Amino acid sequence: MQKRAMISGCSSGIGEDIALKLAKENWHVIAGVRNQADLERLKQYHNITPILLDVTVQEHVTACAEFFSSQQLSLDVLINNAGLASGGPIEGSSINDWQNVFAVNVFGLVNLSKTLLPFLRQSKGRIINVGSISGLVASPFMAIYAASKFAVEAISDSLRRELKHLDVHVSVIEPGPVKTKIWTKGEEKSHQSKATYNESVVAAYGEKLDAFEKAIDAAVVNALDVSQTTEVLYHACHSPKPKTRYIVSKRTLMIKLLRILPDKWADSLILSMR
Ligand code: NAP
């Protein structure tokens, strides 16, 4: 029987690529997008049914569940992919920045998961959360994004343990930098927020921030191709033995090391990497 996946954030990047891959492998993909133009574009593909889904809008999330129930569709895999990034010093951040990122990366993920869980319990399906290496190691000037992705790790661990007896598997994918639009979207936002920093914040962090931006530019140049995350996501979708977590990075060993080193050693290492 044809398997079915629901994926949030399919307009570009990781979400779009795994949607196309699954559709090619004859899965039926329900692809969440946020505007009509993306919806019309994805409609052209065989096996893809795009739906309007902003994960922060309750009516959209409710309509998504109604879409499955009204058509009596089963659901085998939910991929929580929709996400935003934000950078900058905590002292210069606004609570609005925190709320916007958490609304998508954390509350949107939780809301979509809990709303679709009845379908996944029925199929003994899977949830795959797109986290990040920023959910394993928190770099300076990445607090908002890292905090949201650390939350994704905690939610994935709790959910996996809550759902074990119901045979619903939970995986979390932890990519390092991947070549997608998230970087340019984040750049626009960090430039906007930089303009709102007061003089003392600029004086305190200016130089470090410039170095941080250069490090981000270098990371983008060396970023993974999106096909590498797609391969891993595909494994988590279809393998009889999906892993609980998948680090997808050129620096897997370094990330594992940073998690076990004493804090002061890890701090020196992270700060020397910039
Ligand atoms: P992307 O191309 O910008 O894709 C992000 C997707 O999320 C877009 O489809 C975007 O839709 C959607 N989205 C944003 N806000 C949303 C909302 N409120 N409701 C529903 N959808 C929303 O970036 P990406 O790199 O593929 O990101 C996908 C996931 O991978 C994110 O969770 C990100 O944190 C994670 N990740 C990315 C990297 C990386 O280096 N690229 C590394 C680690 C983890 P619009 O186009 O309409 O904004």
mmCIF file of C-alpha atoms and ligand atoms in Angstrom:
data_model
loop_
_atom_site.group_PDB
_atom_site.id
_atom_site.type_symbol
_atom_site.label_atom_id
_atom_site.label_comp_id
_atom_site.label_asym_id
_atom_site.label_seq_id
_atom_site.Cartn_x
_atom_site.Cartn_y
_atom_site.Cartn_z
ATOM 1 C CA MET A 1 0.000 0.000 0.000
ATOM 2 C CA GLN A 2 1.202 3.529 -0.738
ATOM 3 C CA LYS A 3 2.782 5.187 2.321
ATOM 4 C CA ARG A 4 1.808 8.724 3.251
ATOM 5 C CA ALA A 5 3.902 11.521 4.798
ATOM 6 C CA MET A 6 2.945 14.952 6.069
ATOM 7 C CA ILE A 7 5.796 17.513 5.911
ATOM 8 C CA SER A 8 5.711 21.087 7.195
ATOM 9 C CA GLY A 9 7.733 23.836 5.467
ATOM 10 C CA CYS A 10 7.911 22.443 1.907
ATOM 11 C CA SER A 11 8.330 25.713 -0.005
ATOM 12 C CA SER A 12 12.123 25.353 -0.190
ATOM 13 C CA GLY A 13 15.258 23.709 1.183
ATOM 14 C CA ILE A 14 15.178 20.523 3.232
ATOM 15 C CA GLY A 15 11.378 20.222 3.264
ATOM 16 C CA GLU A 16 10.962 20.615 -0.476
ATOM 17 C CA ASP A 17 13.788 18.195 -1.242
ATOM 18 C CA ILE A 18 12.493 15.369 0.971
ATOM 19 C CA ALA A 19 8.962 15.962 -0.369
ATOM 20 C CA LEU A 20 10.204 15.492 -3.951
ATOM 21 C CA LYS A 21 12.283 12.442 -2.979
ATOM 22 C CA LEU A 22 9.413 10.694 -1.201
ATOM 23 C CA ALA A 23 7.021 11.490 -4.049
ATOM 24 C CA LYS A 24 9.522 10.010 -6.500
ATOM 25 C CA GLU A 25 9.696 6.875 -4.342
ATOM 26 C CA ASN A 26 5.903 6.639 -4.706
ATOM 27 C CA TRP A 27 4.935 7.997 -1.299
ATOM 28 C CA HIS A 28 1.910 10.258 -1.135
ATOM 29 C CA VAL A 29 3.187 13.541 0.327
ATOM 30 C CA ILE A 30 0.976 16.121 1.997
ATOM 31 C CA ALA A 31 3.210 19.179 1.722
ATOM 32 C CA GLY A 32 2.647 22.166 4.004
ATOM 33 C CA VAL A 33 3.331 25.562 2.404
ATOM 34 C CA ARG A 34 2.444 29.104 3.411
ATOM 35 C CA ASN A 35 1.345 30.777 0.211
ATOM 36 C CA GLN A 36 -0.701 30.188 -2.920
ATOM 37 C CA ALA A 37 2.268 30.462 -5.314
ATOM 38 C CA ASP A 38 4.120 27.598 -3.569
ATOM 39 C CA LEU A 39 0.896 25.622 -3.431
ATOM 40 C CA GLU A 40 0.327 25.975 -7.195
ATOM 41 C CA ARG A 41 3.969 25.085 -7.931
ATOM 42 C CA LEU A 42 3.973 21.895 -5.850
ATOM 43 C CA LYS A 43 0.588 20.863 -7.262
ATOM 44 C CA GLN A 44 2.381 20.094 -10.540
ATOM 45 C CA TYR A 45 4.179 17.117 -9.008
ATOM 46 C CA HIS A 46 2.790 13.605 -9.104
ATOM 47 C CA ASN A 47 2.095 12.193 -5.606
ATOM 48 C CA ILE A 48 2.268 15.612 -3.889
ATOM 49 C CA THR A 49 -0.808 17.245 -2.374
ATOM 50 C CA PRO A 50 0.137 20.707 -1.100
ATOM 51 C CA ILE A 51 -1.921 22.310 1.659
ATOM 52 C CA LEU A 52 -1.772 25.751 3.238
ATOM 53 C CA LEU A 53 -0.079 25.352 6.594
ATOM 54 C CA ASP A 54 1.403 28.040 8.749
ATOM 55 C CA VAL A 55 2.237 26.056 11.888
ATOM 56 C CA THR A 56 1.598 29.124 14.064
ATOM 57 C CA VAL A 57 -2.002 29.443 12.859
ATOM 58 C CA GLN A 58 -4.393 27.238 14.833
ATOM 59 C CA GLU A 59 -7.009 27.157 12.029
ATOM 60 C CA HIS A 60 -4.398 25.792 9.600
ATOM 61 C CA VAL A 61 -3.302 23.068 12.010
ATOM 62 C CA THR A 62 -6.917 22.088 12.707
ATOM 63 C CA ALA A 63 -7.699 22.104 8.961
ATOM 64 C CA CYS A 64 -4.712 19.817 8.393
ATOM 65 C CA ALA A 65 -6.169 17.174 10.757
ATOM 66 C CA GLU A 66 -9.594 17.642 9.158
ATOM 67 C CA PHE A 67 -8.027 17.046 5.752
ATOM 68 C CA PHE A 68 -6.920 13.580 6.923
ATOM 69 C CA SER A 69 -10.141 12.698 8.727
ATOM 70 C CA SER A 70 -12.566 13.982 6.080
ATOM 71 C CA GLN A 71 -10.815 11.981 3.358
ATOM 72 C CA GLN A 72 -10.199 9.024 5.668
ATOM 73 C CA LEU A 73 -6.490 9.147 4.905
ATOM 74 C CA SER A 74 -3.967 7.273 6.975
ATOM 75 C CA LEU A 75 -0.685 8.920 7.973
ATOM 76 C CA ASP A 76 2.588 7.001 8.256
ATOM 77 C CA VAL A 77 5.152 9.741 8.838
ATOM 78 C CA LEU A 78 5.044 13.315 10.105
ATOM 79 C CA ILE A 79 8.156 15.375 9.353
ATOM 80 C CA ASN A 80 8.271 18.540 11.469
ATOM 81 C CA ASN A 81 10.562 20.559 9.245
ATOM 82 C CA ALA A 82 9.235 24.156 9.291
ATOM 83 C CA GLY A 83 11.775 26.411 10.946
ATOM 84 C CA LEU A 84 13.284 29.863 11.306
ATOM 85 C CA ALA A 85 16.753 31.006 12.339
ATOM 86 C CA SER A 86 17.832 34.107 14.195
ATOM 87 C CA GLY A 87 21.260 35.340 15.302
ATOM 88 C CA GLY A 88 22.751 38.049 17.485
ATOM 89 C CA PRO A 89 23.700 38.732 21.107
ATOM 90 C CA ILE A 90 21.096 38.021 23.775
ATOM 91 C CA GLU A 91 21.561 41.543 25.123
ATOM 92 C CA GLY A 92 20.517 43.011 21.780
ATOM 93 C CA SER A 93 17.628 40.609 21.157
ATOM 94 C CA SER A 94 13.990 41.517 21.577
ATOM 95 C CA ILE A 95 11.459 39.242 23.242
ATOM 96 C CA ASN A 96 9.593 39.448 19.954
ATOM 97 C CA ASP A 97 12.541 37.717 18.205
ATOM 98 C CA TRP A 98 12.375 34.914 20.787
ATOM 99 C CA GLN A 99 8.623 34.577 20.447
ATOM 100 C CA ASN A 100 8.715 34.440 16.635
ATOM 101 C CA VAL A 101 11.316 31.678 16.536
ATOM 102 C CA PHE A 102 9.764 29.647 19.359
ATOM 103 C CA ALA A 103 6.299 30.018 17.780
ATOM 104 C CA VAL A 104 7.504 28.077 14.726
ATOM 105 C CA ASN A 105 10.410 25.869 15.860
ATOM 106 C CA VAL A 106 8.877 24.760 19.156
ATOM 107 C CA PHE A 107 5.167 25.506 19.624
ATOM 108 C CA GLY A 108 4.318 24.891 15.960
ATOM 109 C CA LEU A 109 6.107 21.535 16.074
ATOM 110 C CA VAL A 110 4.335 20.523 19.286
ATOM 111 C CA ASN A 111 0.921 21.625 18.046
ATOM 112 C CA LEU A 112 1.174 19.823 14.714
ATOM 113 C CA SER A 113 2.497 16.667 16.407
ATOM 114 C CA LYS A 114 -0.208 16.495 19.059
ATOM 115 C CA THR A 115 -2.922 17.226 16.501
ATOM 116 C CA LEU A 116 -1.793 14.468 14.115
ATOM 117 C CA LEU A 117 -0.845 11.898 16.767
ATOM 118 C CA PRO A 118 -4.224 10.108 16.669
ATOM 119 C CA PHE A 119 -3.516 9.229 13.000
ATOM 120 C CA LEU A 120 0.056 8.151 13.788
ATOM 121 C CA ARG A 121 -1.072 6.002 16.735
ATOM 122 C CA GLN A 122 -3.501 4.266 14.410
ATOM 123 C CA SER A 123 -0.853 3.509 11.768
ATOM 124 C CA LYS A 124 1.960 2.887 14.297
ATOM 125 C CA GLY A 125 3.755 5.562 12.336
ATOM 126 C CA ARG A 126 6.738 7.836 12.871
ATOM 127 C CA ILE A 127 7.510 11.403 13.814
ATOM 128 C CA ILE A 128 10.710 12.926 12.475
ATOM 129 C CA ASN A 129 11.733 16.262 13.941
ATOM 130 C CA VAL A 130 14.223 18.435 12.096
ATOM 131 C CA GLY A 131 16.499 19.711 14.838
ATOM 132 C CA SER A 132 20.028 21.016 14.328
ATOM 133 C CA ILE A 133 23.551 20.664 15.677
ATOM 134 C CA SER A 134 22.593 23.954 17.364
ATOM 135 C CA GLY A 135 20.359 21.761 19.525
ATOM 136 C CA LEU A 136 23.474 19.924 20.729
ATOM 137 C CA VAL A 137 26.028 22.718 21.062
ATOM 138 C CA ALA A 138 25.068 26.363 21.636
ATOM 139 C CA SER A 139 27.368 28.832 19.885
ATOM 140 C CA PRO A 140 27.651 32.476 20.920
ATOM 141 C CA PHE A 141 25.169 34.753 19.119
ATOM 142 C CA MET A 142 22.962 31.778 18.303
ATOM 143 C CA ALA A 143 21.011 31.633 21.561
ATOM 144 C CA ILE A 144 17.503 32.044 20.182
ATOM 145 C CA TYR A 145 17.904 29.402 17.502
ATOM 146 C CA ALA A 146 19.934 27.074 19.750
ATOM 147 C CA ALA A 147 17.427 27.324 22.602
ATOM 148 C CA SER A 148 14.602 26.446 20.210
ATOM 149 C CA LYS A 149 16.545 23.469 18.837
ATOM 150 C CA PHE A 150 17.572 22.286 22.346
ATOM 151 C CA ALA A 151 13.830 22.304 23.032
ATOM 152 C CA VAL A 152 13.301 20.133 19.935
ATOM 153 C CA GLU A 153 15.793 17.633 21.395
ATOM 154 C CA ALA A 154 13.953 17.508 24.730
ATOM 155 C CA ILE A 155 10.548 17.214 23.067
ATOM 156 C CA SER A 156 11.845 14.418 20.813
ATOM 157 C CA ASP A 157 13.258 12.489 23.791
ATOM 158 C CA SER A 158 10.086 12.822 25.868
ATOM 159 C CA LEU A 159 7.832 12.014 22.946
ATOM 160 C CA ARG A 160 9.864 8.950 21.967
ATOM 161 C CA ARG A 161 9.604 7.608 25.511
ATOM 162 C CA GLU A 162 5.886 8.453 25.781
ATOM 163 C CA LEU A 163 5.090 6.750 22.501
ATOM 164 C CA LYS A 164 7.233 3.613 22.787
ATOM 165 C CA HIS A 165 4.402 1.417 24.082
ATOM 166 C CA LEU A 166 2.202 2.674 21.229
ATOM 167 C CA ASP A 167 4.781 1.716 18.578
ATOM 168 C CA VAL A 168 5.130 5.251 17.249
ATOM 169 C CA HIS A 169 8.812 5.924 16.578
ATOM 170 C CA VAL A 170 10.404 9.349 17.016
ATOM 171 C CA SER A 171 13.647 10.450 15.353
ATOM 172 C CA VAL A 172 15.424 13.763 15.417
ATOM 173 C CA ILE A 173 17.678 14.888 12.570
ATOM 174 C CA GLU A 174 20.525 17.196 13.598
ATOM 175 C CA PRO A 175 22.067 18.824 10.520
ATOM 176 C CA GLY A 176 25.057 21.123 10.532
ATOM 177 C CA PRO A 177 25.035 23.954 7.986
ATOM 178 C CA VAL A 178 23.080 23.030 4.832
ATOM 179 C CA LYS A 179 22.888 25.164 1.667
ATOM 180 C CA THR A 180 19.329 26.512 1.866
ATOM 181 C CA LYS A 181 17.554 29.855 1.972
ATOM 182 C CA ILE A 182 17.437 29.820 5.789
ATOM 183 C CA TRP A 183 20.859 31.492 5.807
ATOM 184 C CA THR A 184 19.832 34.476 3.719
ATOM 185 C CA LYS A 185 16.536 34.803 5.592
ATOM 186 C CA GLY A 186 18.520 34.800 8.873
ATOM 187 C CA GLU A 187 20.974 37.321 7.465
ATOM 188 C CA GLU A 188 18.197 39.748 6.558
ATOM 189 C CA LYS A 189 16.756 39.401 10.041
ATOM 190 C CA SER A 190 20.095 39.834 11.827
ATOM 191 C CA HIS A 191 20.786 43.000 9.810
ATOM 192 C CA GLN A 192 17.358 44.297 10.775
ATOM 193 C CA SER A 193 17.933 43.591 14.459
ATOM 194 C CA LYS A 194 21.488 44.977 14.329
ATOM 195 C CA ALA A 195 19.989 48.305 13.337
ATOM 196 C CA THR A 196 17.915 48.218 16.526
ATOM 197 C CA TYR A 197 20.878 47.645 18.912
ATOM 198 C CA ASN A 198 21.660 50.594 21.126
ATOM 199 C CA GLU A 199 25.126 52.148 21.136
ATOM 200 C CA SER A 200 26.404 50.313 24.175
ATOM 201 C CA VAL A 201 25.406 46.929 22.695
ATOM 202 C CA VAL A 202 27.162 47.815 19.438
ATOM 203 C CA ALA A 203 30.252 48.905 21.390
ATOM 204 C CA ALA A 204 30.266 45.789 23.571
ATOM 205 C CA TYR A 205 29.752 43.199 20.825
ATOM 206 C CA GLY A 206 30.482 44.948 17.498
ATOM 207 C CA GLU A 207 33.827 43.316 16.759
ATOM 208 C CA LYS A 208 32.758 39.870 17.938
ATOM 209 C CA LEU A 209 29.586 40.168 15.892
ATOM 210 C CA ASP A 210 31.545 41.006 12.745
ATOM 211 C CA ALA A 211 33.691 37.919 13.349
ATOM 212 C CA PHE A 212 30.541 35.877 13.929
ATOM 213 C CA GLU A 213 29.071 37.049 10.621
ATOM 214 C CA LYS A 214 32.288 36.121 8.811
ATOM 215 C CA ALA A 215 32.174 32.669 10.433
ATOM 216 C CA ILE A 216 28.575 32.257 9.248
ATOM 217 C CA ASP A 217 29.593 33.258 5.699
ATOM 218 C CA ALA A 218 32.352 30.633 5.788
ATOM 219 C CA ALA A 219 29.942 28.022 7.137
ATOM 220 C CA VAL A 220 27.535 28.723 4.276
ATOM 221 C CA VAL A 221 30.314 28.255 1.717
ATOM 222 C CA ASN A 222 31.233 24.895 3.276
ATOM 223 C CA ALA A 223 27.659 23.857 3.979
ATOM 224 C CA LEU A 224 26.311 20.432 3.095
ATOM 225 C CA ASP A 225 24.232 19.906 0.015
ATOM 226 C CA VAL A 226 20.556 19.478 0.829
ATOM 227 C CA SER A 227 20.614 15.984 -0.733
ATOM 228 C CA GLN A 228 22.662 14.801 2.280
ATOM 229 C CA THR A 229 19.879 15.640 4.732
ATOM 230 C CA THR A 230 17.348 14.132 2.317
ATOM 231 C CA GLU A 231 19.175 10.795 2.344
ATOM 232 C CA VAL A 232 19.093 10.731 6.134
ATOM 233 C CA LEU A 233 15.450 11.802 6.306
ATOM 234 C CA TYR A 234 14.578 9.107 3.811
ATOM 235 C CA HIS A 235 16.302 6.522 6.015
ATOM 236 C CA ALA A 236 14.302 7.722 9.016
ATOM 237 C CA CYS A 237 11.085 7.441 6.968
ATOM 238 C CA HIS A 238 11.476 4.012 5.463
ATOM 239 C CA SER A 239 14.152 1.996 7.282
ATOM 240 C CA PRO A 240 12.818 -0.891 9.374
ATOM 241 C CA LYS A 241 15.321 0.255 12.002
ATOM 242 C CA PRO A 242 15.202 4.074 12.113
ATOM 243 C CA LYS A 243 17.699 5.687 14.481
ATOM 244 C CA THR A 244 16.584 7.901 17.339
ATOM 245 C CA ARG A 245 18.948 10.676 16.241
ATOM 246 C CA TYR A 246 20.966 11.418 13.148
ATOM 247 C CA ILE A 247 23.784 13.972 13.200
ATOM 248 C CA VAL A 248 24.359 15.159 9.610
ATOM 249 C CA SER A 249 27.551 17.172 9.682
ATOM 250 C CA LYS A 250 31.148 17.352 8.526
ATOM 251 C CA ARG A 251 32.060 17.798 12.212
ATOM 252 C CA THR A 252 30.237 14.938 13.917
ATOM 253 C CA LEU A 253 33.215 13.932 16.077
ATOM 254 C CA MET A 254 33.845 17.514 17.172
ATOM 255 C CA ILE A 255 30.181 17.914 18.169
ATOM 256 C CA LYS A 256 30.267 14.704 20.192
ATOM 257 C CA LEU A 257 33.501 15.831 21.827
ATOM 258 C CA LEU A 258 32.115 19.268 22.705
ATOM 259 C CA ARG A 259 29.250 17.570 24.553
ATOM 260 C CA ILE A 260 31.523 15.632 26.865
ATOM 261 C CA LEU A 261 34.365 18.110 27.441
ATOM 262 C CA PRO A 262 34.404 20.181 30.647
ATOM 263 C CA ASP A 263 32.627 23.500 29.998
ATOM 264 C CA LYS A 264 35.766 25.644 30.120
ATOM 265 C CA TRP A 265 37.546 23.470 27.554
ATOM 266 C CA ALA A 266 34.472 23.458 25.330
ATOM 267 C CA ASP A 267 34.216 27.269 25.634
ATOM 268 C CA SER A 268 37.856 27.702 24.560
ATOM 269 C CA LEU A 269 37.397 25.351 21.641
ATOM 270 C CA ILE A 270 34.182 27.005 20.444
ATOM 271 C CA LEU A 271 35.596 30.508 20.784
ATOM 272 C CA SER A 272 38.795 29.531 18.969
ATOM 273 C CA MET A 273 36.770 28.150 16.053
ATOM 274 C CA ARG A 274 35.528 31.636 15.121
HETATM 275 P P1 NAP B 1 14.288 27.093 4.377
HETATM 276 O O1 NAP B 1 14.599 26.773 2.959
HETATM 277 O O2 NAP B 1 14.176 28.492 4.787
HETATM 278 O O3 NAP B 1 12.948 26.306 4.774
HETATM 279 C C1 NAP B 1 12.217 26.614 5.922
HETATM 280 C C2 NAP B 1 10.794 26.229 5.662
HETATM 281 O O4 NAP B 1 10.012 26.495 6.849
HETATM 282 C C3 NAP B 1 10.178 27.072 4.523
HETATM 283 O O5 NAP B 1 9.345 26.244 3.769
HETATM 284 C C4 NAP B 1 9.371 28.107 5.291
HETATM 285 O O6 NAP B 1 8.274 28.622 4.550
HETATM 286 C C5 NAP B 1 8.875 27.242 6.439
HETATM 287 N N1 NAP B 1 8.316 28.035 7.502
HETATM 288 C C6 NAP B 1 8.817 29.125 8.134
HETATM 289 N N2 NAP B 1 7.931 29.601 9.029
HETATM 290 C C7 NAP B 1 6.848 28.787 8.966
HETATM 291 C C8 NAP B 1 5.606 28.739 9.619
HETATM 292 N N3 NAP B 1 5.239 29.670 10.509
HETATM 293 N N4 NAP B 1 4.726 27.747 9.307
HETATM 294 C C9 NAP B 1 5.050 26.824 8.383
HETATM 295 N N5 NAP B 1 6.184 26.828 7.689
HETATM 296 C C10 NAP B 1 7.086 27.781 7.990
HETATM 297 O O7 NAP B 1 15.366 26.470 5.341
HETATM 298 P P2 NAP B 1 15.827 24.956 5.615
HETATM 299 O O8 NAP B 1 17.263 25.040 5.890
HETATM 300 O O9 NAP B 1 15.344 24.025 4.577
HETATM 301 O O10 NAP B 1 15.091 24.688 7.006
HETATM 302 C C11 NAP B 1 14.308 23.547 7.257
HETATM 303 C C12 NAP B 1 14.594 23.047 8.667
HETATM 304 O O11 NAP B 1 15.939 22.616 8.742
HETATM 305 C C13 NAP B 1 14.413 24.106 9.750
HETATM 306 O O12 NAP B 1 13.759 23.514 10.858
HETATM 307 C C14 NAP B 1 15.841 24.464 10.118
HETATM 308 O O13 NAP B 1 15.955 24.936 11.441
HETATM 309 C C15 NAP B 1 16.511 23.127 9.930
HETATM 310 N N6 NAP B 1 17.967 23.193 9.771
HETATM 311 C C16 NAP B 1 18.526 23.879 8.735
HETATM 312 C C17 NAP B 1 19.917 23.946 8.632
HETATM 313 C C18 NAP B 1 20.596 24.704 7.521
HETATM 314 O O14 NAP B 1 21.800 24.984 7.642
HETATM 315 N N7 NAP B 1 19.912 25.034 6.448
HETATM 316 C C19 NAP B 1 20.714 23.306 9.593
HETATM 317 C C20 NAP B 1 20.114 22.618 10.617
HETATM 318 C C21 NAP B 1 18.740 22.562 10.705
HETATM 319 P P3 NAP B 1 8.359 30.048 3.793
HETATM 320 O O15 NAP B 1 9.197 29.829 2.578
HETATM 321 O O16 NAP B 1 6.930 30.354 3.496
HETATM 322 O O17 NAP B 1 9.003 31.012 4.758
#
